[in-house]
Coordinates of C-alpha atoms in Angstrom, one line a residue:
Chain A
M1 CA 59.6 -143.1 -52.2
G2 CA 56.5 -145.1 -49.8
W3 CA 55.5 -148.6 -50.0
N4 CA 52.8 -147.3 -51.8
E5 CA 54.6 -146.2 -54.9
L6 CA 56.6 -149.1 -55.0
L7 CA 53.3 -151.2 -55.1
Q8 CA 51.8 -149.0 -57.7
I9 CA 55.1 -149.5 -59.6
L10 CA 55.3 -153.7 -58.9
C11 CA 51.2 -153.7 -59.8
G12 CA 51.6 -151.3 -63.1
T13 CA 54.7 -153.6 -64.6
L14 CA 53.2 -156.8 -63.7
G15 CA 49.5 -155.2 -65.8
T16 CA 51.6 -154.3 -67.9
L17 CA 53.0 -158.0 -68.3
G18 CA 49.6 -158.7 -68.8
F19 CA 48.7 -156.8 -71.8
A20 CA 52.2 -157.9 -73.5
F21 CA 50.1 -161.1 -74.1
V22 CA 46.9 -159.6 -74.7
F23 CA 48.2 -157.8 -77.5
D24 CA 50.2 -161.0 -78.6
I25 CA 54.2 -160.1 -78.1
R26 CA 56.8 -163.1 -77.9
G27 CA 60.1 -164.1 -76.9
K28 CA 62.1 -161.7 -75.4
R29 CA 60.8 -158.2 -76.7
I30 CA 57.8 -159.0 -73.5
F31 CA 60.6 -158.6 -71.3
F32 CA 61.8 -154.7 -72.8
A33 CA 58.0 -154.3 -73.1
A34 CA 56.9 -154.5 -69.3
F35 CA 60.5 -153.5 -68.8
G36 CA 58.9 -150.1 -70.2
G37 CA 55.9 -149.7 -68.2
L38 CA 58.2 -150.4 -65.1
L39 CA 60.1 -147.5 -66.2
A40 CA 56.9 -145.1 -67.5
W41 CA 55.0 -145.4 -64.2
A42 CA 58.2 -144.7 -62.0
L43 CA 59.3 -141.8 -64.3
Y44 CA 55.5 -140.8 -64.2
L45 CA 56.1 -141.0 -59.9
L46 CA 59.2 -139.4 -60.2
L47 CA 57.8 -136.4 -62.0
G48 CA 55.5 -135.7 -59.7
L49 CA 57.9 -134.9 -56.9
F50 CA 58.2 -131.5 -59.1
L51 CA 55.8 -131.1 -61.5
P52 CA 52.2 -131.2 -60.4
D53 CA 50.4 -130.5 -64.0
A54 CA 49.8 -134.7 -64.8
T55 CA 49.4 -133.9 -68.5
L56 CA 52.6 -132.3 -69.1
R57 CA 54.0 -134.8 -66.9
C58 CA 52.5 -137.6 -69.4
F59 CA 53.8 -135.8 -71.8
L60 CA 57.5 -136.0 -70.7
V61 CA 56.9 -139.6 -69.9
S62 CA 55.5 -140.3 -73.4
V63 CA 59.0 -139.0 -75.0
V64 CA 61.1 -140.6 -73.0
V65 CA 59.1 -143.5 -73.2
S66 CA 58.9 -143.1 -77.1
L67 CA 62.8 -142.8 -77.5
Y68 CA 63.4 -146.0 -75.5
A69 CA 60.6 -147.4 -78.4
E70 CA 62.3 -146.0 -80.7
L71 CA 65.8 -147.6 -79.8
L72 CA 64.4 -150.8 -78.9
A73 CA 62.9 -151.2 -82.8
R74 CA 66.3 -150.6 -84.1
L75 CA 67.6 -152.8 -82.1
L76 CA 65.5 -155.6 -82.5
K77 CA 63.7 -155.3 -85.7
T78 CA 60.5 -154.9 -84.9
P79 CA 57.4 -151.9 -85.2
A80 CA 58.5 -149.2 -82.3
V81 CA 54.7 -149.3 -81.6
T82 CA 55.1 -153.0 -80.1
F83 CA 57.1 -151.0 -77.4
S84 CA 55.1 -147.4 -76.8
T85 CA 51.9 -148.7 -77.0
I86 CA 52.7 -151.5 -74.5
S87 CA 54.8 -149.4 -72.0
L88 CA 52.3 -146.4 -71.7
I89 CA 49.7 -148.7 -70.2
P90 CA 50.0 -147.9 -66.7
L91 CA 49.2 -143.8 -68.3
V92 CA 46.6 -144.5 -70.9
P93 CA 43.6 -143.1 -69.7
G94 CA 41.2 -146.2 -69.2
S95 CA 39.8 -145.6 -65.9
S96 CA 38.7 -141.6 -66.7
L97 CA 37.5 -143.2 -69.7
Y98 CA 35.1 -145.6 -68.1
Y99 CA 34.1 -142.3 -65.5
T100 CA 33.5 -140.7 -68.2
M101 CA 30.9 -143.0 -69.7
T102 CA 29.2 -144.3 -66.3
G103 CA 29.3 -140.4 -65.5
A104 CA 27.1 -139.7 -69.2
F105 CA 24.7 -142.5 -67.9
R106 CA 24.4 -141.8 -64.2
G107 CA 23.2 -138.3 -65.8
D108 CA 25.9 -136.8 -63.6
G109 CA 27.3 -134.4 -65.6
A110 CA 29.7 -132.6 -63.9
A111 CA 31.7 -136.2 -63.7
F112 CA 31.2 -136.3 -67.2
L113 CA 32.5 -133.2 -68.5
A114 CA 35.7 -133.6 -65.8
S115 CA 36.6 -137.0 -66.7
G116 CA 35.9 -136.6 -70.5
V117 CA 38.5 -133.4 -70.0
E118 CA 41.0 -135.7 -68.1
T119 CA 41.0 -138.8 -70.9
L120 CA 41.2 -136.4 -73.7
K121 CA 44.1 -134.3 -72.1
I122 CA 45.9 -137.6 -71.2
A123 CA 45.2 -139.4 -74.6
A124 CA 46.5 -136.3 -76.6
A125 CA 49.4 -135.9 -73.9
L126 CA 50.7 -139.5 -74.4
S127 CA 50.4 -139.2 -78.3
L128 CA 51.6 -136.3 -79.5
G129 CA 54.4 -137.6 -77.4
T130 CA 54.8 -140.6 -79.4
V131 CA 54.3 -138.7 -82.5
L132 CA 57.0 -136.0 -81.9
V133 CA 59.5 -138.5 -81.5
S134 CA 58.4 -140.6 -84.3
T135 CA 58.5 -138.4 -86.8
S136 CA 61.6 -137.1 -85.6
F137 CA 63.1 -140.1 -86.2
A138 CA 61.8 -140.4 -89.3
Y139 CA 63.0 -137.1 -90.5
A140 CA 66.7 -137.9 -89.2
K141 CA 66.7 -141.2 -91.1
K142 CA 65.5 -139.7 -94.4
Y143 CA 68.0 -136.6 -93.6
L144 CA 71.1 -139.1 -93.1
L145 CA 70.4 -141.3 -96.5
T146 CA 70.0 -137.8 -98.6
K147 CA 72.9 -137.0 -97.3
K148 CA 75.1 -140.4 -97.7
Q149 CA 74.0 -140.4 -101.4
G150 CA 74.3 -136.5 -102.0
Chain B
M1 CA 51.2 -157.5 -112.2
E2 CA 47.5 -158.3 -111.4
Q3 CA 47.9 -160.6 -109.1
L4 CA 50.8 -159.5 -108.3
L5 CA 49.2 -156.3 -106.8
H6 CA 46.3 -158.0 -105.1
Q7 CA 48.8 -160.3 -102.9
I8 CA 50.5 -156.9 -101.9
L9 CA 46.9 -155.4 -101.5
R10 CA 46.5 -158.3 -99.1
V11 CA 49.6 -157.6 -97.0
C12 CA 48.3 -154.3 -96.7
A13 CA 44.9 -155.5 -95.4
F14 CA 46.6 -157.8 -92.9
M15 CA 48.5 -155.0 -91.5
I16 CA 45.6 -152.9 -90.8
E17 CA 43.8 -155.8 -89.3
S18 CA 46.6 -156.5 -86.9
G19 CA 46.4 -152.7 -85.9
G20 CA 49.1 -151.5 -88.1
E21 CA 49.2 -147.3 -88.6
I22 CA 47.8 -146.3 -91.4
S23 CA 51.2 -144.0 -92.2
R24 CA 53.3 -147.5 -91.9
V25 CA 50.6 -149.2 -94.3
E26 CA 50.6 -146.5 -97.1
E27 CA 54.6 -146.1 -97.0
G28 CA 55.0 -150.2 -97.1
L29 CA 53.1 -150.5 -100.2
S30 CA 54.5 -147.5 -101.6
R31 CA 58.1 -149.1 -101.6
M32 CA 57.0 -152.4 -102.4
T33 CA 55.1 -151.2 -105.6
A34 CA 58.7 -149.3 -106.3
A35 CA 60.1 -152.4 -105.6
Y36 CA 58.6 -154.2 -108.4
G37 CA 59.3 -151.0 -110.9
A38 CA 56.1 -149.1 -110.5
E39 CA 56.8 -145.4 -111.9
E40 CA 53.6 -144.3 -109.6
C41 CA 52.0 -145.4 -106.5
H42 CA 49.0 -143.6 -105.8
V43 CA 47.8 -145.0 -102.3
Y44 CA 44.6 -144.4 -99.9
A45 CA 44.3 -146.5 -96.6
T46 CA 42.0 -146.5 -94.2
T47 CA 40.9 -149.2 -91.3
A48 CA 38.1 -150.2 -93.9
Q49 CA 39.3 -149.9 -97.0
V50 CA 42.7 -149.6 -99.3
S51 CA 43.1 -148.5 -102.7
V52 CA 45.8 -148.3 -104.8
T53 CA 46.5 -147.4 -108.3
V54 CA 50.0 -148.3 -109.9
V55 CA 51.6 -147.0 -113.1
K56 CA 54.3 -149.2 -115.1
A57 CA 55.5 -148.8 -118.4
G58 CA 52.7 -146.5 -119.5
E59 CA 49.8 -149.3 -118.1
V60 CA 47.7 -148.1 -115.2
R61 CA 46.3 -150.6 -112.7
T62 CA 43.8 -149.7 -109.6
Q63 CA 42.8 -152.4 -107.0
M64 CA 41.4 -152.0 -103.8
C65 CA 41.2 -154.4 -100.9
R66 CA 39.0 -154.5 -97.6
P67 CA 40.5 -155.2 -93.9
H68 CA 37.8 -156.6 -91.8
R69 CA 37.5 -156.8 -87.9
V70 CA 40.7 -154.3 -86.6
S71 CA 42.1 -155.7 -83.6
L72 CA 46.7 -155.3 -82.4
D73 CA 48.0 -158.2 -82.9
L74 CA 51.8 -156.9 -82.4
D75 CA 53.6 -160.2 -83.4
R76 CA 51.7 -160.5 -86.3
L77 CA 52.2 -156.7 -87.0
D78 CA 55.3 -157.4 -86.5
R79 CA 55.7 -160.5 -89.2
A80 CA 53.8 -158.9 -91.3
N81 CA 56.8 -155.6 -91.4
A82 CA 59.3 -158.6 -91.8
L83 CA 57.6 -159.8 -94.7
V84 CA 57.2 -156.3 -96.5
R85 CA 60.9 -155.3 -95.9
R86 CA 61.6 -159.2 -97.4
I87 CA 59.1 -158.3 -100.5
C88 CA 60.8 -154.6 -100.9
A89 CA 64.7 -156.8 -101.1
E90 CA 63.9 -159.5 -103.3
T91 CA 60.4 -159.1 -105.1
P92 CA 59.2 -162.4 -104.7
R93 CA 56.7 -164.1 -107.2
A94 CA 52.9 -163.5 -106.7
D95 CA 52.3 -167.1 -105.4
E96 CA 55.5 -166.8 -103.0
I97 CA 53.5 -163.9 -101.2
A98 CA 50.7 -165.4 -100.8
H99 CA 51.7 -168.6 -99.5
E100 CA 53.8 -166.6 -96.7
L101 CA 50.6 -164.0 -96.3
D102 CA 48.4 -167.5 -95.6
A103 CA 51.5 -169.0 -93.2
L104 CA 50.8 -165.5 -91.4
R105 CA 47.2 -166.0 -91.2
A106 CA 47.6 -169.3 -90.0
R107 CA 49.5 -168.4 -87.0
R108 CA 47.4 -169.1 -83.6
P109 CA 47.5 -166.3 -81.1
Y110 CA 48.3 -167.3 -77.2
P111 CA 46.0 -170.2 -76.3
V112 CA 43.3 -169.4 -74.0
L113 CA 45.0 -171.4 -71.0
V114 CA 47.6 -168.2 -70.9
T115 CA 45.2 -165.5 -72.5
A116 CA 42.6 -166.4 -69.3
P117 CA 45.3 -166.3 -66.2
T118 CA 46.6 -163.0 -68.1
T119 CA 43.3 -161.2 -67.8
G120 CA 42.8 -162.0 -64.0
V121 CA 46.4 -161.2 -63.4
I122 CA 45.5 -157.9 -65.7
A123 CA 42.3 -157.5 -63.4
A124 CA 44.3 -158.1 -59.6
A125 CA 46.9 -155.8 -60.7
F126 CA 44.7 -152.8 -61.7
A127 CA 42.7 -153.3 -58.9
V128 CA 46.0 -152.6 -56.2
F129 CA 47.0 -150.1 -58.9
F130 CA 44.3 -148.0 -58.4
G131 CA 44.1 -148.7 -54.9
A132 CA 42.8 -151.8 -53.3
R133 CA 44.6 -152.2 -50.2
T134 CA 43.2 -155.8 -48.6
L135 CA 44.5 -159.2 -49.9
A136 CA 40.7 -160.5 -50.6
E137 CA 40.3 -157.9 -53.2
P138 CA 42.9 -159.0 -55.8
L139 CA 42.2 -162.0 -55.0
V140 CA 38.7 -161.6 -56.1
A141 CA 39.4 -160.0 -59.4
L142 CA 41.8 -162.8 -60.1
V143 CA 39.4 -165.6 -60.2
L144 CA 36.3 -163.4 -61.5
G145 CA 38.9 -162.3 -64.4
T146 CA 39.8 -165.2 -65.1
A147 CA 36.5 -167.0 -65.5
L148 CA 35.5 -164.3 -68.1
G149 CA 38.4 -164.4 -69.6
F150 CA 37.3 -167.6 -71.0
L151 CA 34.2 -166.8 -71.8
S152 CA 35.3 -163.8 -73.3
R153 CA 37.9 -165.9 -75.6
A154 CA 34.9 -167.4 -77.0
L155 CA 32.7 -164.6 -77.7
S156 CA 35.3 -163.6 -79.5
R157 CA 35.6 -167.1 -81.7
A158 CA 32.2 -166.3 -82.4
K159 CA 32.8 -163.9 -83.6
T160 CA 29.8 -161.6 -81.8
N161 CA 29.2 -158.2 -81.7
R162 CA 31.8 -156.5 -79.6
M163 CA 30.1 -153.6 -78.5
L164 CA 27.5 -156.8 -77.2
N165 CA 30.6 -158.6 -75.6
S166 CA 31.8 -155.8 -73.7
F167 CA 28.4 -154.9 -72.8
L168 CA 28.0 -158.7 -71.4
L169 CA 31.4 -158.7 -69.7
S170 CA 31.2 -155.4 -68.2
F171 CA 28.0 -156.4 -66.8
L172 CA 29.1 -159.8 -65.4
A173 CA 31.6 -158.3 -63.4
S174 CA 30.2 -155.9 -61.9
L175 CA 27.7 -158.2 -61.0
F176 CA 29.9 -160.9 -59.3
S177 CA 32.0 -157.9 -57.5
F178 CA 28.5 -156.9 -56.0
F179 CA 27.7 -160.3 -54.9
A180 CA 31.3 -160.5 -53.8
V181 CA 30.7 -157.6 -51.5
R182 CA 27.1 -158.9 -50.3
A183 CA 28.5 -162.0 -49.6
G184 CA 31.2 -159.9 -47.2
L185 CA 33.8 -161.2 -48.8
V186 CA 35.6 -157.7 -50.1
P187 CA 35.1 -154.2 -48.6
T188 CA 33.9 -152.7 -51.7
A189 CA 33.4 -153.3 -55.4
D190 CA 34.9 -150.4 -57.4
F191 CA 38.0 -151.9 -56.8
I192 CA 38.0 -155.2 -58.8
I193 CA 35.2 -153.6 -60.9
I194 CA 38.0 -150.6 -62.4
G195 CA 40.6 -153.3 -62.5
Y196 CA 38.9 -155.8 -64.5
I197 CA 37.2 -153.2 -66.5
M198 CA 40.8 -152.2 -67.8
N199 CA 40.7 -155.1 -69.6
L200 CA 38.2 -154.1 -71.7
I201 CA 38.1 -150.8 -72.1
P202 CA 39.6 -149.2 -75.4
G203 CA 42.0 -146.8 -73.3
V204 CA 45.0 -147.7 -76.0
G205 CA 42.2 -147.4 -79.0
F206 CA 41.4 -143.7 -78.0
T207 CA 45.6 -143.2 -77.8
S208 CA 46.4 -144.7 -81.0
A209 CA 43.4 -143.0 -82.7
L210 CA 44.3 -139.6 -81.5
R211 CA 47.8 -140.3 -82.5
D212 CA 46.5 -140.8 -85.9
L213 CA 44.7 -137.3 -85.8
F214 CA 48.0 -136.2 -85.0
V215 CA 49.6 -137.7 -87.7
G216 CA 47.1 -136.2 -90.3
D217 CA 45.1 -139.7 -91.0
L218 CA 41.4 -137.7 -90.5
F219 CA 39.3 -140.4 -91.1
T220 CA 41.1 -143.2 -89.6
G221 CA 41.5 -140.8 -86.3
M222 CA 38.1 -140.4 -86.5
S223 CA 36.7 -143.8 -86.7
R224 CA 38.9 -145.0 -84.3
I225 CA 37.6 -142.5 -81.8
L226 CA 33.7 -143.2 -82.6
E227 CA 34.4 -146.7 -82.2
A228 CA 36.1 -146.1 -78.7
L229 CA 33.2 -144.3 -77.6
L230 CA 31.0 -146.4 -78.5
L231 CA 33.4 -149.5 -76.9
A232 CA 33.4 -147.2 -73.7
A233 CA 29.3 -146.9 -73.5
S234 CA 28.7 -150.1 -73.6
I235 CA 31.1 -151.2 -71.1
A236 CA 29.6 -148.4 -68.8
L237 CA 26.1 -149.5 -70.1
G238 CA 27.0 -152.8 -68.4
F239 CA 27.7 -151.8 -64.9
V240 CA 24.9 -149.0 -64.7
L241 CA 22.5 -151.8 -65.6
T242 CA 24.1 -153.7 -62.4
M243 CA 23.6 -150.8 -60.1
L244 CA 19.7 -150.6 -61.5
L245 CA 19.0 -154.0 -60.5
F246 CA 21.0 -153.7 -57.3
G247 CA 19.5 -150.2 -56.5
G248 CA 22.9 -148.1 -56.6
V249 CA 25.4 -150.3 -53.7
A250 CA 27.9 -149.0 -55.2

């Protein structure tokens, strides 16, 4: 891992920390949300060493970060979205969504299509990862509850 | 019972306004009405409306509540969530719920002296994240972001149209970035603009809209996707306007 990657991780974490304030997180949760951002981007870069496909990498990172969020949610008695939303910010397709629309206004069909597909792929991968983990947790909880009562 | 149901619905509307997921709100509403002994509960929630019909001891009641201006606020969501848990556990009276909810509504977000510099820090951090390699670029992004952070707070205080706000902020950001290039402060405007745009672009909104779709809340998901696309379009338009004025500096 070179300086470039370290700088990226550092800035990604700093940006994530900023968003923790924008979306009004309080107390020690700020730290955990920002740490999730560090985890997310470091893992994304690490997976890049042997997984060239960005969509698949985003899905895997999303699963790991959502697990992290669900665990923290139980420890800190806070909705898991607090951590999963913020921690995935370095991966969220903000820039490609923007390039999709500038492509449209410039009349650059190729850029519009390429960025649009990219945005959709990444956003779908990230949200599917979160949904997979959160529904698994919900089913596990239901299963344990019925087992206890039965 | 009428008052109680109304207050419970207000709690749900508050959760939606704070950015709570539809599934969370619907589940919370069912749990709360069950705690007060409702035998049946039919809930339907979108980002624009929460409707419920409850049946208790042969009595049927239907009410609705209208959430306004959804903006993600995780502290409010956290506290609303805690309130739902408390309501389920202690079944307080209607006026007690109203009192708690008013206290939550009165909570202030971070002061502008925190949020404006934060906007600057986010702009600077993402400028470097996306590839800026001179010291001047993040510095310009920091100053620009902080200044626009103050303006952004003033605009959202005035409750002006969100699309228009994004358009204006993105226009100003690109305008000043191009000025910085003309003045010879920075080699290129690209990284400063995209760094600042990260503050405006609804990347999180778009991703959570897809999450709504995957969970099965199709109406909410679709309306959130449309909102995200329109916001992104207004932001892009702000940038394109600057480009037209400058004759394609980018």
